[in-house]
Short mmCIF file of C-alpha atoms in Angstrom, two decimals:
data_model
loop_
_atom_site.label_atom_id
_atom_site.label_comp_id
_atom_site.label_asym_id
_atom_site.label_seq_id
_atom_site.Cartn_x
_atom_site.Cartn_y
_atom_site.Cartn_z
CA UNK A 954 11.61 -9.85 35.96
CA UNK A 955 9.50 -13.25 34.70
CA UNK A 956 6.77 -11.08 33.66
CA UNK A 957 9.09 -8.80 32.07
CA UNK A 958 10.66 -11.20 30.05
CA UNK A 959 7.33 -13.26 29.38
CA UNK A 960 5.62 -10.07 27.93
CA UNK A 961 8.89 -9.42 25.67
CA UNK A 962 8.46 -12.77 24.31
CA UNK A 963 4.48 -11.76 23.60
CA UNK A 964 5.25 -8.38 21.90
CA UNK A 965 8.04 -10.90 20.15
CA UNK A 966 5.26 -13.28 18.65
CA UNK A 967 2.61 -10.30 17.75
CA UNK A 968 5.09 -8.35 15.81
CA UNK A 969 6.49 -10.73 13.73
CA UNK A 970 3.46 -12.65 13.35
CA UNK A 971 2.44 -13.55 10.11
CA UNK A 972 -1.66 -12.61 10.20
CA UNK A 973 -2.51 -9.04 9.45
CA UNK A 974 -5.51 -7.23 9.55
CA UNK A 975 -5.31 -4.97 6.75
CA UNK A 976 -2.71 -4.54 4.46
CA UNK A 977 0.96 -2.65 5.43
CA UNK A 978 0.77 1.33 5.29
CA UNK A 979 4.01 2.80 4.16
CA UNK A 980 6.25 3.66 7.25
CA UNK A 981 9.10 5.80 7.45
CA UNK A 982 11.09 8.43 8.77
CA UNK A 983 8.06 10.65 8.99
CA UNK A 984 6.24 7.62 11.07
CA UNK A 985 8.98 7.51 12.92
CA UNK A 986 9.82 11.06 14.01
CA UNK A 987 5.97 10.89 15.25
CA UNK A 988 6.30 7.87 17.28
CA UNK A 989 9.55 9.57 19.10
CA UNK A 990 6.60 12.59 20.05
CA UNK A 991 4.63 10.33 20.83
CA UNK A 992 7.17 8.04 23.03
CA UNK A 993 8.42 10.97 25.02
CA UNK A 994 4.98 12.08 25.69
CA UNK A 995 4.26 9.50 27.50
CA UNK A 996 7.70 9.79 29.10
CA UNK A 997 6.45 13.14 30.41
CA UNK A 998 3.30 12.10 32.03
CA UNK A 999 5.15 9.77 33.62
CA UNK A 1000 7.96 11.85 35.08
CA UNK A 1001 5.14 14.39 35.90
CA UNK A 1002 2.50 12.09 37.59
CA UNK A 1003 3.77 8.61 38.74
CA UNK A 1004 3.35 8.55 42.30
CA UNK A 1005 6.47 7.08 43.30
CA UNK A 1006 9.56 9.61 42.48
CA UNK A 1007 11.90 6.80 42.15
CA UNK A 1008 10.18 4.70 39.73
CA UNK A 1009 10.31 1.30 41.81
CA UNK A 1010 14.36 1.61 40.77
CA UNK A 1011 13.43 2.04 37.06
CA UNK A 1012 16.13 4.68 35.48
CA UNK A 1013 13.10 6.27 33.02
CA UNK A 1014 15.34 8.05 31.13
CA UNK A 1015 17.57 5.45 30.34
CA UNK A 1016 14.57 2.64 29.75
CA UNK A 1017 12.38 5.55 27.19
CA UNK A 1018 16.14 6.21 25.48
CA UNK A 1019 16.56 2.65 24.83
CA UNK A 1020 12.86 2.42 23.57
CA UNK A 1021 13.73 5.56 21.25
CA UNK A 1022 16.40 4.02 19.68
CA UNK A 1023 14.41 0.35 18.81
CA UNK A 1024 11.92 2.84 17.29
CA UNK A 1025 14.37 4.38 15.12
CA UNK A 1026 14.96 0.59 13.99
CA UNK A 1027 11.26 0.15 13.38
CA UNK A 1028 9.37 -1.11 10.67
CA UNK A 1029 5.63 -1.05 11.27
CA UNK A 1030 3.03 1.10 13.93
CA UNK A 1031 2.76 -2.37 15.30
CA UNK A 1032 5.79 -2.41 16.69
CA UNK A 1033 6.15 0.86 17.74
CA UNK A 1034 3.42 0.38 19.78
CA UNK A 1035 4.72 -2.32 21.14
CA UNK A 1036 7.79 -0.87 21.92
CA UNK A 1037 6.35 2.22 23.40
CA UNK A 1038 3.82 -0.04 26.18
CA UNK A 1039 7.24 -2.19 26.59
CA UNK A 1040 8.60 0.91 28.41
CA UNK A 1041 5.55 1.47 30.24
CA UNK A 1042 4.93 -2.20 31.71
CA UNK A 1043 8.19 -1.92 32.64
CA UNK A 1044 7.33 -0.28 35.49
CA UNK A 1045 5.04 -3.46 36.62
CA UNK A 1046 2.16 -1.55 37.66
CA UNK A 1047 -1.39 -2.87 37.00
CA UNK A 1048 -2.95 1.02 36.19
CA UNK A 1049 0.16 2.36 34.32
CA UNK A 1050 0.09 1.57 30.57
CA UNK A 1051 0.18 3.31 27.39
CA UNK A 1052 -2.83 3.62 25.16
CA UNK A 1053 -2.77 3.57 21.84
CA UNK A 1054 -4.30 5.43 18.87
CA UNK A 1055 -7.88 3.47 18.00
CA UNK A 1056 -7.02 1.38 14.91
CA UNK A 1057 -10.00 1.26 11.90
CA UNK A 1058 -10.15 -2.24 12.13
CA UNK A 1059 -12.53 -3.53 15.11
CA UNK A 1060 -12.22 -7.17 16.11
CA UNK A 1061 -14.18 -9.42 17.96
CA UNK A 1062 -12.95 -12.74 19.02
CA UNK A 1063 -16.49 -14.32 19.94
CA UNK A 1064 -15.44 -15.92 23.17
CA UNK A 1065 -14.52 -15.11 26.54
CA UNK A 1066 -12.03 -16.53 29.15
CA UNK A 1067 -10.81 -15.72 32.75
CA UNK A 1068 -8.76 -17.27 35.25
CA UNK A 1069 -10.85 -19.81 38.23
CA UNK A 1070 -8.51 -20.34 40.91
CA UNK A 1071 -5.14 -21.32 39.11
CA UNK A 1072 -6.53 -22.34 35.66
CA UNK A 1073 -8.03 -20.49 32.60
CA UNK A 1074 -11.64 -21.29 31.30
CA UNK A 1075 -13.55 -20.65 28.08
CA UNK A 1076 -15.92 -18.63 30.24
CA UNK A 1077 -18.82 -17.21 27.02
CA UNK A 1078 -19.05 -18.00 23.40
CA UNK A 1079 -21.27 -15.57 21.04
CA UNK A 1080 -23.58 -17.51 18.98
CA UNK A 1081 -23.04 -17.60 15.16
CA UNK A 1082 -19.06 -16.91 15.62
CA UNK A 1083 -16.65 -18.68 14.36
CA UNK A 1084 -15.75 -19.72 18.16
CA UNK A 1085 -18.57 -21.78 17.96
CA UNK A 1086 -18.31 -23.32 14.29
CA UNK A 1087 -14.81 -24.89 15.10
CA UNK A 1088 -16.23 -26.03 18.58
CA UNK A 1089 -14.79 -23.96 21.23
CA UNK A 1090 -17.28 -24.77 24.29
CA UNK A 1091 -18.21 -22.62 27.77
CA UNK A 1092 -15.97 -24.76 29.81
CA UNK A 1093 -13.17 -25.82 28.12
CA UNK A 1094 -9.76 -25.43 30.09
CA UNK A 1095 -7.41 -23.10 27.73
CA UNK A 1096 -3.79 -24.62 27.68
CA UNK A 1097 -2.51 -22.02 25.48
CA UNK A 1098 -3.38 -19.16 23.28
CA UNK A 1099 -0.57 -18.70 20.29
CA UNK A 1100 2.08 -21.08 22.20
CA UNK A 1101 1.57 -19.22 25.54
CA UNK A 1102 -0.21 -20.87 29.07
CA UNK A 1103 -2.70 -17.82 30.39
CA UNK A 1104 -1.72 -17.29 34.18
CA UNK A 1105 -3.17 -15.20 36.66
CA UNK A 1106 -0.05 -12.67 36.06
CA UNK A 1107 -0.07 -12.38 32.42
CA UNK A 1108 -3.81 -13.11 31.23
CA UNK A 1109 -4.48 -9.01 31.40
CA UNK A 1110 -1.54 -8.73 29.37
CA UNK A 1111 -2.54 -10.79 26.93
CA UNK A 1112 -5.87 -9.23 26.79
CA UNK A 1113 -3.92 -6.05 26.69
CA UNK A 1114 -2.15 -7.17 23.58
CA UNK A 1115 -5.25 -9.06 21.88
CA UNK A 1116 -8.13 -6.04 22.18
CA UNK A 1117 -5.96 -2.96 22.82
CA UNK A 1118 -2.38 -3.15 21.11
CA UNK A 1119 -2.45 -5.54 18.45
CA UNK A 1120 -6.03 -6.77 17.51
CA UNK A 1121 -5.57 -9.76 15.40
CA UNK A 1122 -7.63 -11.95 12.79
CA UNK A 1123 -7.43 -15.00 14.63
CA UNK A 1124 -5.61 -17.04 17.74
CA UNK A 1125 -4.68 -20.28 17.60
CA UNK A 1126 -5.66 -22.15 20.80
CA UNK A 1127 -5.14 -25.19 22.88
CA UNK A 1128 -8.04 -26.28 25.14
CA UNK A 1129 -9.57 -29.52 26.71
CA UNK A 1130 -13.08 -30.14 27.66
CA UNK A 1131 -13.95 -32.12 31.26
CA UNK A 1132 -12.87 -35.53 30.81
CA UNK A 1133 -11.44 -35.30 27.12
CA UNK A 1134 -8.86 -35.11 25.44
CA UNK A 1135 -6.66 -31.50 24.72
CA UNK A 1136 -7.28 -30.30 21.16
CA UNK A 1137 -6.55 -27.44 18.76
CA UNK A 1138 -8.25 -25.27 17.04
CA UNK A 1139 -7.38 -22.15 15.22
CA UNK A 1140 -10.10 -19.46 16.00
CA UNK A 1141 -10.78 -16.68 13.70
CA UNK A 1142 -12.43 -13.20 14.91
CA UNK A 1143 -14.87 -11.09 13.11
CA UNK A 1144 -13.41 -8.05 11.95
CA UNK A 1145 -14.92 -4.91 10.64
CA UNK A 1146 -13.27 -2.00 8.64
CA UNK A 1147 -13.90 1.19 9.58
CA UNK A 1148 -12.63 4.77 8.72
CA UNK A 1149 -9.29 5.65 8.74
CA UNK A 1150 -9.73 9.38 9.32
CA UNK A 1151 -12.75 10.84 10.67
CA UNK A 1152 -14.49 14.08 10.15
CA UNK A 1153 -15.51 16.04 13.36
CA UNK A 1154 -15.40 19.55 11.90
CA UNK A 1155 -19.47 18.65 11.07
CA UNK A 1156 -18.62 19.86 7.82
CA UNK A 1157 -20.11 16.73 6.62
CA UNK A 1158 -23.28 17.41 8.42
CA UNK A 1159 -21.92 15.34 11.27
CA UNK A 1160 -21.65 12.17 9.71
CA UNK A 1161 -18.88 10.74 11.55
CA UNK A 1162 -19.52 12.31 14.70
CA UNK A 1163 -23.13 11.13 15.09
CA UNK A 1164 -21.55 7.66 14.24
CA UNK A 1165 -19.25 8.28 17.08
CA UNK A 1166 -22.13 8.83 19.80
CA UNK A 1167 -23.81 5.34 18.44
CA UNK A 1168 -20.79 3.41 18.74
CA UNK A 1169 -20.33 4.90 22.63
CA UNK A 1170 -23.81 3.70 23.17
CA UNK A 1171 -23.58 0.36 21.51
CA UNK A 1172 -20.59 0.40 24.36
CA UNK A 1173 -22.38 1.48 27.00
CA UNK A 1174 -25.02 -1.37 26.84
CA UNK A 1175 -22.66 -4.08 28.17
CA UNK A 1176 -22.27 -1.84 31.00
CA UNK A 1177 -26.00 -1.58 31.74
CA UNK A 1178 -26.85 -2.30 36.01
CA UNK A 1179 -29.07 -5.05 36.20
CA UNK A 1180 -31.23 -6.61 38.85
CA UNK A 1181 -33.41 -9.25 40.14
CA UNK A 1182 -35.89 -9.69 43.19
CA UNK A 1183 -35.96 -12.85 44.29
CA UNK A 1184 -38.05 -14.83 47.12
CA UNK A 1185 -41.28 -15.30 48.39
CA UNK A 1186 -42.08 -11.60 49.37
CA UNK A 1187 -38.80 -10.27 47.12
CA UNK A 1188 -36.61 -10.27 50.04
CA UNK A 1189 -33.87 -10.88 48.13
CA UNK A 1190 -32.96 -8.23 45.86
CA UNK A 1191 -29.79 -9.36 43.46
CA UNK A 1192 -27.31 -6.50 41.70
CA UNK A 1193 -24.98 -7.31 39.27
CA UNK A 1194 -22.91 -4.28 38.99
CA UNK A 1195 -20.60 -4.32 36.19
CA UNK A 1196 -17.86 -1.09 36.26
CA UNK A 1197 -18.78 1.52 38.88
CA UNK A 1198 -19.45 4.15 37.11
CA UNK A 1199 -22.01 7.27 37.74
CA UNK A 1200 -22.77 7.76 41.26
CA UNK A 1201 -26.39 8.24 40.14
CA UNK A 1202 -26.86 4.51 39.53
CA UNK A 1203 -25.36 3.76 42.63
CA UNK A 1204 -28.57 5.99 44.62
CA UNK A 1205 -31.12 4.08 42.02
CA UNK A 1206 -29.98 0.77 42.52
CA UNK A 1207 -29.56 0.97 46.11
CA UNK A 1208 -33.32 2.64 46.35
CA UNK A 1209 -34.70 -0.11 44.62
CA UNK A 1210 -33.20 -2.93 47.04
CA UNK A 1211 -33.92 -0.52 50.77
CA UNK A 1212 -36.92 -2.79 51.37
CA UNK A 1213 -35.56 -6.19 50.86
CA UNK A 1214 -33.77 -8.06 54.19
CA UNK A 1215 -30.80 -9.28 52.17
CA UNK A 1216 -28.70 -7.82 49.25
CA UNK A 1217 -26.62 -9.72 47.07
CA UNK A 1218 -24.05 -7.21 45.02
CA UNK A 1219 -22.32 -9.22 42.17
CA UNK A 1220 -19.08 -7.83 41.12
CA UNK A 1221 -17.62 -11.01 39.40
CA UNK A 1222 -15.99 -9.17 36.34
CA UNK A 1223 -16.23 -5.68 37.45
CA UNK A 1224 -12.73 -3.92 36.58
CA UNK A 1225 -13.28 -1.03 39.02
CA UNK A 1226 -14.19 2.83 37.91
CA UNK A 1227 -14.62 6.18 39.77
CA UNK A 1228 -13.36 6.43 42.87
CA UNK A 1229 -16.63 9.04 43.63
CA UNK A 1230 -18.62 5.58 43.35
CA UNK A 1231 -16.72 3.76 45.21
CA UNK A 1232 -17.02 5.99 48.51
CA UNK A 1233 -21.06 6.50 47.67
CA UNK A 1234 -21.38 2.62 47.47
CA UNK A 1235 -19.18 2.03 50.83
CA UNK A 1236 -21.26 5.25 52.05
CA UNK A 1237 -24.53 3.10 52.29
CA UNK A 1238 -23.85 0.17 54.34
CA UNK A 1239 -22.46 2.27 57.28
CA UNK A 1240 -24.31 4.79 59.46
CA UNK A 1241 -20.73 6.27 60.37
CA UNK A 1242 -18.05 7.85 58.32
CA UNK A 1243 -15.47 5.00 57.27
CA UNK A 1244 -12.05 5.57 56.22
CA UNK A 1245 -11.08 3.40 53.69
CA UNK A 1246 -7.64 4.11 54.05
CA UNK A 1247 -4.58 6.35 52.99
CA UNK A 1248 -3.86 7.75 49.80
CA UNK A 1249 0.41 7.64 49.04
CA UNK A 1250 0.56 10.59 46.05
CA UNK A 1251 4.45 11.54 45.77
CA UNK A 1252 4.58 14.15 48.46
CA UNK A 1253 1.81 13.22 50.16
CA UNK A 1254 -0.41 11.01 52.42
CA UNK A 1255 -4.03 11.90 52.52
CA UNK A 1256 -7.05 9.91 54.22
CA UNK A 1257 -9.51 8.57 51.83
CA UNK A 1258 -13.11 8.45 53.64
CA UNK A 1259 -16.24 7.41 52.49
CA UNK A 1260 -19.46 9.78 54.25
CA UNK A 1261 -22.52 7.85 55.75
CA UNK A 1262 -25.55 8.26 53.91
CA UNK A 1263 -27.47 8.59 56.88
CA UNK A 1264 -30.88 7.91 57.61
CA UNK A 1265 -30.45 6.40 53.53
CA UNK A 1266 -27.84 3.60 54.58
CA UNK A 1267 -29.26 0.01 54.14
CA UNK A 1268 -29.95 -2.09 57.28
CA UNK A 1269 -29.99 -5.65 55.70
CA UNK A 1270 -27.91 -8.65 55.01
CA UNK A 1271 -24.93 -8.04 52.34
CA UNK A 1272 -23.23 -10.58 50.63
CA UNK A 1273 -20.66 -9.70 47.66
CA UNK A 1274 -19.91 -12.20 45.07
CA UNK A 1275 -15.70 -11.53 43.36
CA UNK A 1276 -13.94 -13.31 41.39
CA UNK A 1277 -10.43 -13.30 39.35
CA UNK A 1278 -11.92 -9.97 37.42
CA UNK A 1279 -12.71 -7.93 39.90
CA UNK A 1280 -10.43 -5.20 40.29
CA UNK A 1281 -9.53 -1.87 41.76
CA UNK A 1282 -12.99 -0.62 43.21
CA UNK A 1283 -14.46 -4.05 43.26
CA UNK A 1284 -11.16 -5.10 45.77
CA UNK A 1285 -11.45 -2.34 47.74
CA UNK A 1286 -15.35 -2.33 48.71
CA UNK A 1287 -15.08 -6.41 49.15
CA UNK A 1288 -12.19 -5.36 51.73
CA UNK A 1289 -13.90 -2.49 53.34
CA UNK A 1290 -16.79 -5.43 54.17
CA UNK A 1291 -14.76 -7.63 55.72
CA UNK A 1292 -12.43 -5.11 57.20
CA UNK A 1293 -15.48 -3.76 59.41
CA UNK A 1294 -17.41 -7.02 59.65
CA UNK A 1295 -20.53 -6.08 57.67
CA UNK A 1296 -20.90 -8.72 55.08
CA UNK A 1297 -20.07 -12.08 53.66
CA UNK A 1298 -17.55 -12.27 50.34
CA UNK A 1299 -17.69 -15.22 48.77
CA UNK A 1300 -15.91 -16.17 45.27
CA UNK A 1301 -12.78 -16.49 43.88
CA UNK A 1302 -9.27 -14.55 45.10
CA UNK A 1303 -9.48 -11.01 43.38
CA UNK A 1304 -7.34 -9.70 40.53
CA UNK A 1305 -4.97 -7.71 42.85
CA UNK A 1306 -5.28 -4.60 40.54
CA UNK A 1307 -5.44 -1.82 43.32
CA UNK A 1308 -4.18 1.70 42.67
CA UNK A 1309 -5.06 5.16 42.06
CA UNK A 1310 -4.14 6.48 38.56
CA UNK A 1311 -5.65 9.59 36.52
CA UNK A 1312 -5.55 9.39 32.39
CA UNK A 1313 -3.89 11.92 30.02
CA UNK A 1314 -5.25 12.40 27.14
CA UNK A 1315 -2.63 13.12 24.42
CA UNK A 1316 -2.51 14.00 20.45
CA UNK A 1317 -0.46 14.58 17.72
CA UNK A 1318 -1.15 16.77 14.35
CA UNK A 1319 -3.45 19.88 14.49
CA UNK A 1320 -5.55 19.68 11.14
CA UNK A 1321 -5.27 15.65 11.13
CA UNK A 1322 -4.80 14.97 14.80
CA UNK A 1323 -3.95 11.66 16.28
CA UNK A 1324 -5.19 10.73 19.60
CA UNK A 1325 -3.96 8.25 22.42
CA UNK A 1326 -3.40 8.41 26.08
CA UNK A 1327 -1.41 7.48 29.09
CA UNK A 1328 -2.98 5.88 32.34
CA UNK A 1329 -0.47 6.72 35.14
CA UNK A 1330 -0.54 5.82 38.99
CA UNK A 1331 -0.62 8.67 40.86
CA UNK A 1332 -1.27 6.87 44.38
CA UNK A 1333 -1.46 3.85 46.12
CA UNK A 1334 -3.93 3.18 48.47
CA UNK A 1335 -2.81 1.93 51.27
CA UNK A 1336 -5.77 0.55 53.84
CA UNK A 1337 -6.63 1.03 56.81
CA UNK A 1338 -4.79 -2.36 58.18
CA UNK A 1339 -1.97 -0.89 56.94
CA UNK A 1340 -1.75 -3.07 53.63
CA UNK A 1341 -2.19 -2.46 49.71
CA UNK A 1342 -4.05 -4.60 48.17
CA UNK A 1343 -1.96 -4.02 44.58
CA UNK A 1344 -0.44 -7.46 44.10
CA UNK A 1345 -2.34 -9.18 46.99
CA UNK A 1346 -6.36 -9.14 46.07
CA UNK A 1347 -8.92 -9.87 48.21
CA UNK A 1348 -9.19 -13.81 49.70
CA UNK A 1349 -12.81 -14.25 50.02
CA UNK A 1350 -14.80 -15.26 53.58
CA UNK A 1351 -15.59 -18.40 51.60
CA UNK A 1352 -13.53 -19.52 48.57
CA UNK A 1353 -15.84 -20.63 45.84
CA UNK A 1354 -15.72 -21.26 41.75
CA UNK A 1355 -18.12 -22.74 39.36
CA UNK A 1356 -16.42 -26.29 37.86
CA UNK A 1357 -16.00 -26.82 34.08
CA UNK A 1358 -19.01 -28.83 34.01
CA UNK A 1359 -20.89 -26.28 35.34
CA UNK A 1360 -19.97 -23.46 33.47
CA UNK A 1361 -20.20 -26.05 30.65
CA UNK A 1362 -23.93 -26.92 31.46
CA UNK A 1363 -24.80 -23.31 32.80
CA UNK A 1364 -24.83 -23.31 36.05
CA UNK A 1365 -24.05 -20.62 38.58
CA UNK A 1366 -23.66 -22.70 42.21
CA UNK A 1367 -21.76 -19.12 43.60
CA UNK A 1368 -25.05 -17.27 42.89
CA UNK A 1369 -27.12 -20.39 44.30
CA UNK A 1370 -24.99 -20.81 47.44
CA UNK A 1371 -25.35 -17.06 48.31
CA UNK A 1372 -29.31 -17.10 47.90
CA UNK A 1373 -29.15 -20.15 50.25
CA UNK A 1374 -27.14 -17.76 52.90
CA UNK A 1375 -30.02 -15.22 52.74
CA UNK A 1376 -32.59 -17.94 52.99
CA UNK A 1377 -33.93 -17.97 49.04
CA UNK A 1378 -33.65 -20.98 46.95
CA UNK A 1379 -32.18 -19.97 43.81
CA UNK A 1380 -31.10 -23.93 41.95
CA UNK A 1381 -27.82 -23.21 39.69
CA UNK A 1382 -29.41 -23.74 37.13
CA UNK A 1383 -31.71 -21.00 37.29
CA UNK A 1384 -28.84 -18.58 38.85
CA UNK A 1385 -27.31 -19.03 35.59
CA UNK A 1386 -29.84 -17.84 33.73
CA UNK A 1387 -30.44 -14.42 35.25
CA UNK A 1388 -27.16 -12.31 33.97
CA UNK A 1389 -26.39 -13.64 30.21
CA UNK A 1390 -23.54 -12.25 28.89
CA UNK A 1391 -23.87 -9.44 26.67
CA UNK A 1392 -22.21 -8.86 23.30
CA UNK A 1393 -21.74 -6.26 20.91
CA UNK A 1394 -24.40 -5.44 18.31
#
């Protein structure tokens, strides 16, 4: 119910908000009358695919009827949006949410920030942004974004709001540097118009499509596997894995590290990703089938397993690095290694994000067609100790954060300390050299 109420009070702030990023686009009945398609789509998928028939007490009907009628009272796509991921997050389930139609308008804020153990930290700033004109610094403690204190339960649904609902021009923030004084600043993002409608008949010789594929890889970049040998002899081979994603990069990576003694697999912000990965991944640590545990679909139970790769399977040390971002996948391998005793995790307590959920694409119009989606559990996995981890996260073997002043002077003493454990020295500040973050083009 807190984080019910909290998120109201978000949507509250966003839609009537002052700052807009492009001027208002005339909204009526028509608008309207698409929004209630669009609302009870989402309904559907719902009703159709949500893995637990009773809805964790939630009367659907009665919470999507209620959300009909605010939209009939609506005044902008911003709030209908709102309105129509209010309904969904009723539900209070981290992989059930509503997606919304892309908006023409890209943002980017210029910074980063994540929860370390019960605070939130400036975590990245892009050079040249406007984050770093008015002085926002890797390090600083954020107090509040737009009035509100970021908390491990409603940081994701602020970034929710902020890149995916309601991108806006600016936030206004309070943060405080080690051993200063809180101060606040009023951070603007860089925004870029784009198209409003785009052409993918190719009857305009595939303009807009071809611009589509070099956006996706402009995306795809800051999901790029990377990797460092470390050591004397290269014993150590290092692989930060951000999203798991093709199961082929899980068979190249894990050929390139078979000769060293000692593996360190970074999944510090990695959200999770195909479930096929996942059981590859587990696959080569064990020379045995290992079930990872039971899959809960509405009517029915099913064991999930994850197949040896054999005479493939690596022999040497693992160590796994998490933090407050890693989620889904990333919780359930870091279990899966303690749960059978075959590596160290070390890091920070896990984002507690763990379910199964499929995603529907959906669309309105046929000659101008509207698209958006719904993500919808379809299972929980429940592991093999008998536990979900939705809610709970991972605890790591050994609990361990970078400080402000080290993420302020660049540090990385998680990275360092987990060298050490595979007998490489790695000093912090060179761990926090290897893995800059990467920002859009």
């Amino acid at each position: 119910m807190r984080h019910s109420l909290t998120f109201i009070a978000l949507f509250g702030l966003l839609m009537c908000g002052s700052l807009q990023l492009s001027h208002a686009q005339q909204f009526g009945a028509l608008e309207r009358d698409r929004a209630g398609v669009m609302l009870n789509s989402v309904k559907n998928e719902i009703k159709k695919n949500y893995y637990d028939p009773t809805f964790h007490g939630v009367d659907i009907d009665a919470r999507f009827k209620a959300a009909g009628d605010k939209i009939k009272q609506s005044t902008s796509l911003g709030q209908v949006f709102a309105i129509i991921a209010q309904a969904v997050l009723d539900l209070n389930d981290s992989h059930t949410f509503f997606i919304p139609p892309e908006r023409a308008v890209s943002v980017e804020y210029g910074w980063q920030m994540q929860m370390i153990g019960d605070k939130c930290y400036v975590t990245a700033i892009k050079p040249r942004s406007d984050a770093e004109a008015k002085g926002l610094k890797v390090g600083d403690q954020v107090i509040s974004v737009d009035g509100y204190q970021p908390t491990r339960d409603i940081l994701w649904k602020l970034q929710y709001l902020y890149y995916t609902l309601r991108p806006q021009p600016g936030m206004r923030v309070v943060v405080q540097s080690p051993d200063d004084q809180p101060r606040q600043l009023d951070v603007l993002a860089k925004t870029k118009e784009g198209k409003r409608f785009l052409n993918l008949t190719f009857m305009d010789a595939g303009q807009d499509y071809f611009d589509l594929i070099r956006q996706a890889e402009n995306e795809s970049r800051l999901y790029e596997h990377r990797h460092i040998s470390a050591g004397d002899n290269k014993e150590l081979f290092i692989w930060k894995m951000p999203q798991f994603g093709a199961s082929e990069t899980v068979d190249e990576m894990m050929g390139k590290a078979k000769d060293s003694k000692a593996l360190i697999l970074d999944l510090r912000g990695n959200g999770g990703g195909a479930e096929q990965t996942l059981l590859r991944l587990i696959g080569y640590f064990f020379d045995k089938d290992v079930k990872v545990g039971d899959i809960k679909r509405r009517k029915e139970t099913k064991p999930l397993v994850a197949s040896t790769r054999g005479g493939s399977s690596y022999k040497g040390r693992l160590i796994v690095l998490v933090d407050s971002e890693s989620a889904s996948s990333s919780e359930i391998f870091a279990r899966i290694i303690q749960m059978e005793k075959r590596g160290t995790v070390i890091g920070d307590n896990t984002a507690g994000a763990v379910m199964r959920a499929i995603t529907s694409p959906l669309q309105l119009g046929a000659d101008t067609v509207v698209y958006y989606a719904a993500q919808v559990t379809d299972a929980d996995l429940i592991m093999s100790d008998g536990k979900s981890l939705e809610g709970a996260g991972v605890t790591p073997d050994e609990r361990m954060t970078a400080s402000a002043k080290d993420m302020a002077a660049g540090l990385d003493p998680v990275l360092s300390h987990a060298a050490s454990l595979a007998g490489v020295k790695i000093a912090p500040e060179k761990a926090g050299q290897f893995f800059p973050v990467q920002w859009k083009k």
